[in-house]
């Protein structure tokens, strides 16, 4: 774990930042090693690095706040994102939340 701007960074955290070349990066932490954050790039100004893992320094990134999911369309989008990033734990968490929402709707009817 690494501290950055009063936030503790750990593998799996979503971050945003800038590369050494000044490119905007949104992704998640794959690993932390000796002050280097290996980041899986999901979105960037530089489309050629999307999907790749690049090293960043902790001072180059900020932890993104946890998403507040309000409706099933958002959950479906996040499930797709979890599948595309291979995050099995997040996928199961989201599908559980979606199933809970479905059960709640059934109880109301």
PDB file of C-alpha atoms in Angstrom:
ATOM      1  CA  UNK A   1       0.000   0.000   0.000  1.00  0.00           C
ATOM      2  CA  UNK A   2       1.088   3.516  -0.691  1.00  0.00           C
ATOM      3  CA  UNK A   3      -0.168   6.835   0.640  1.00  0.00           C
ATOM      4  CA  UNK A   4      -1.010   9.569  -1.851  1.00  0.00           C
ATOM      5  CA  UNK A   5      -2.847  12.839  -1.202  1.00  0.00           C
ATOM      6  CA  UNK A   6      -4.305  11.470   2.065  1.00  0.00           C
ATOM      7  CA  UNK A   7      -5.537   8.333   0.259  1.00  0.00           C
ATOM      8  CA  UNK A   8      -4.054   4.866   0.608  1.00  0.00           C
ATOM      9  CA  UNK A   9      -3.468   3.315  -2.794  1.00  0.00           C
ATOM     10  CA  UNK A  10      -3.753  -0.438  -3.299  1.00  0.00           C
ATOM     11  CA  UNK A  11      -4.080  -2.903  -6.146  1.00  0.00           C
ATOM     12  CA  UNK A  12      -7.473  -2.623  -7.818  1.00  0.00           C
ATOM     13  CA  UNK A  13      -7.995   1.068  -7.016  1.00  0.00           C
ATOM     14  CA  UNK A  14      -9.206   3.263  -9.869  1.00  0.00           C
ATOM     15  CA  UNK A  15      -6.936   6.206 -10.504  1.00  0.00           C
ATOM     16  CA  UNK A  16      -6.556   9.159 -12.822  1.00  0.00           C
ATOM     17  CA  UNK A  17      -3.376  10.995 -13.612  1.00  0.00           C
ATOM     18  CA  UNK A  18      -0.910  12.159 -16.198  1.00  0.00           C
ATOM     19  CA  UNK A  19       1.943  10.302 -17.820  1.00  0.00           C
ATOM     20  CA  UNK A  20       5.433  11.800 -18.041  1.00  0.00           C
ATOM     21  CA  UNK A  21       4.426  13.005 -21.509  1.00  0.00           C
ATOM     22  CA  UNK A  22       1.384  14.808 -20.040  1.00  0.00           C
ATOM     23  CA  UNK A  23      -1.244  12.385 -21.368  1.00  0.00           C
ATOM     24  CA  UNK A  24      -4.411  12.010 -19.314  1.00  0.00           C
ATOM     25  CA  UNK A  25      -4.821   8.469 -17.999  1.00  0.00           C
ATOM     26  CA  UNK A  26      -7.733   6.694 -16.334  1.00  0.00           C
ATOM     27  CA  UNK A  27      -7.185   3.139 -15.186  1.00  0.00           C
ATOM     28  CA  UNK A  28      -6.683   0.885 -12.225  1.00  0.00           C
ATOM     29  CA  UNK A  29      -3.680  -0.261 -10.226  1.00  0.00           C
ATOM     30  CA  UNK A  30      -2.370  -3.696 -11.178  1.00  0.00           C
ATOM     31  CA  UNK A  31       0.554  -3.709  -8.719  1.00  0.00           C
ATOM     32  CA  UNK A  32       2.581  -1.420  -6.469  1.00  0.00           C
ATOM     33  CA  UNK A  33       6.332  -1.982  -6.359  1.00  0.00           C
ATOM     34  CA  UNK A  34       8.980   0.240  -4.740  1.00  0.00           C
ATOM     35  CA  UNK A  35       7.183   3.533  -5.382  1.00  0.00           C
ATOM     36  CA  UNK A  36       6.088   2.529  -8.890  1.00  0.00           C
ATOM     37  CA  UNK A  37       2.382   2.079  -9.633  1.00  0.00           C
ATOM     38  CA  UNK A  38       1.796  -0.308 -12.518  1.00  0.00           C
ATOM     39  CA  UNK A  39      -1.444   0.941 -14.046  1.00  0.00           C
ATOM     40  CA  UNK A  40      -3.776  -0.800 -16.498  1.00  0.00           C
ATOM     41  CA  UNK A  41      -4.814   2.036 -18.816  1.00  0.00           C
ATOM     42  CA  UNK A  42      -8.524   1.978 -19.660  1.00  0.00           C
ATOM     43  CA  UNK A  43      -8.783   5.437 -21.206  1.00  0.00           C
ATOM     44  CA  UNK A  44      -6.172   7.967 -22.336  1.00  0.00           C
ATOM     45  CA  UNK A  45      -5.517  10.903 -24.648  1.00  0.00           C
ATOM     46  CA  UNK A  46      -3.017   8.542 -26.263  1.00  0.00           C
ATOM     47  CA  UNK A  47      -5.188   5.735 -27.646  1.00  0.00           C
ATOM     48  CA  UNK A  48      -2.091   3.574 -28.341  1.00  0.00           C
ATOM     49  CA  UNK A  49      -1.554   2.929 -24.602  1.00  0.00           C
ATOM     50  CA  UNK A  50      -5.155   1.945 -23.839  1.00  0.00           C
ATOM     51  CA  UNK A  51      -5.286  -1.632 -22.587  1.00  0.00           C
ATOM     52  CA  UNK A  52      -1.580  -1.620 -21.700  1.00  0.00           C
ATOM     53  CA  UNK A  53       0.082  -1.621 -18.307  1.00  0.00           C
ATOM     54  CA  UNK A  54       2.340   1.374 -17.750  1.00  0.00           C
ATOM     55  CA  UNK A  55       4.427   2.475 -14.755  1.00  0.00           C
ATOM     56  CA  UNK A  56       3.527   5.714 -12.981  1.00  0.00           C
ATOM     57  CA  UNK A  57       4.860   7.431  -9.883  1.00  0.00           C
ATOM     58  CA  UNK A  58       2.475   7.964  -6.966  1.00  0.00           C
ATOM     59  CA  UNK A  59       2.804  11.753  -7.365  1.00  0.00           C
ATOM     60  CA  UNK A  60       1.413  11.418 -10.921  1.00  0.00           C
ATOM     61  CA  UNK A  61      -1.906   9.871  -9.864  1.00  0.00           C
ATOM     62  CA  UNK A  62      -4.956  10.484  -7.689  1.00  0.00           C
ATOM     63  CA  UNK A  63      -7.356   7.855  -6.401  1.00  0.00           C
ATOM     64  CA  UNK A  64     -10.808   8.163  -7.924  1.00  0.00           C
ATOM     65  CA  UNK A  65     -13.781   8.129  -5.539  1.00  0.00           C
ATOM     66  CA  UNK A  66     -15.928   5.007  -5.384  1.00  0.00           C
ATOM     67  CA  UNK A  67     -18.832   5.140  -7.806  1.00  0.00           C
ATOM     68  CA  UNK A  68     -22.288   5.656  -6.357  1.00  0.00           C
ATOM     69  CA  UNK A  69     -24.544   3.377  -8.369  1.00  0.00           C
ATOM     70  CA  UNK A  70     -28.119   4.608  -8.530  1.00  0.00           C
ATOM     71  CA  UNK A  71     -29.876   2.493 -11.146  1.00  0.00           C
ATOM     72  CA  UNK A  72     -29.718  -0.797 -13.022  1.00  0.00           C
ATOM     73  CA  UNK A  73     -28.427   0.794 -16.260  1.00  0.00           C
ATOM     74  CA  UNK A  74     -25.350   2.003 -14.367  1.00  0.00           C
ATOM     75  CA  UNK A  75     -24.866  -1.455 -12.873  1.00  0.00           C
ATOM     76  CA  UNK A  76     -25.128  -3.061 -16.327  1.00  0.00           C
ATOM     77  CA  UNK A  77     -22.467  -0.655 -17.621  1.00  0.00           C
ATOM     78  CA  UNK A  78     -20.193  -1.423 -14.666  1.00  0.00           C
ATOM     79  CA  UNK A  79     -20.739  -5.178 -15.119  1.00  0.00           C
ATOM     80  CA  UNK A  80     -19.587  -4.809 -18.735  1.00  0.00           C
ATOM     81  CA  UNK A  81     -16.558  -2.875 -17.504  1.00  0.00           C
ATOM     82  CA  UNK A  82     -15.778  -5.529 -14.890  1.00  0.00           C
ATOM     83  CA  UNK A  83     -15.958  -8.210 -17.605  1.00  0.00           C
ATOM     84  CA  UNK A  84     -13.735  -6.263 -19.986  1.00  0.00           C
ATOM     85  CA  UNK A  85     -11.128  -5.680 -17.276  1.00  0.00           C
ATOM     86  CA  UNK A  86     -11.303  -9.250 -15.970  1.00  0.00           C
ATOM     87  CA  UNK A  87     -12.217  -8.155 -12.426  1.00  0.00           C
ATOM     88  CA  UNK A  88     -14.069 -11.239 -11.218  1.00  0.00           C
ATOM     89  CA  UNK A  89     -14.611 -10.028  -7.634  1.00  0.00           C
ATOM     90  CA  UNK A  90     -16.126  -6.730  -8.823  1.00  0.00           C
ATOM     91  CA  UNK A  91     -18.296  -8.609 -11.337  1.00  0.00           C
ATOM     92  CA  UNK A  92     -19.764 -10.804  -8.592  1.00  0.00           C
ATOM     93  CA  UNK A  93     -20.281  -7.790  -6.321  1.00  0.00           C
ATOM     94  CA  UNK A  94     -22.160  -5.937  -9.067  1.00  0.00           C
ATOM     95  CA  UNK A  95     -24.304  -8.904 -10.124  1.00  0.00           C
ATOM     96  CA  UNK A  96     -25.223  -9.439  -6.480  1.00  0.00           C
ATOM     97  CA  UNK A  97     -26.283  -5.797  -6.225  1.00  0.00           C
ATOM     98  CA  UNK A  98     -28.311  -6.134  -9.439  1.00  0.00           C
ATOM     99  CA  UNK A  99     -30.024  -9.279  -8.136  1.00  0.00           C
ATOM    100  CA  UNK A 100     -30.848  -7.486  -4.863  1.00  0.00           C
ATOM    101  CA  UNK A 101     -32.454  -4.677  -6.850  1.00  0.00           C
ATOM    102  CA  UNK A 102     -34.516  -7.213  -8.807  1.00  0.00           C
ATOM    103  CA  UNK A 103     -35.687  -8.899  -5.596  1.00  0.00           C
ATOM    104  CA  UNK A 104     -36.671  -5.531  -4.140  1.00  0.00           C
ATOM    105  CA  UNK A 105     -38.762  -4.754  -7.222  1.00  0.00           C
ATOM    106  CA  UNK A 106     -40.471  -8.175  -6.963  1.00  0.00           C
ATOM    107  CA  UNK A 107     -41.336  -7.527  -3.289  1.00  0.00           C
ATOM    108  CA  UNK A 108     -42.890  -4.161  -4.134  1.00  0.00           C
ATOM    109  CA  UNK A 109     -45.120  -5.608  -6.889  1.00  0.00           C
TER     110      UNK A 109
END
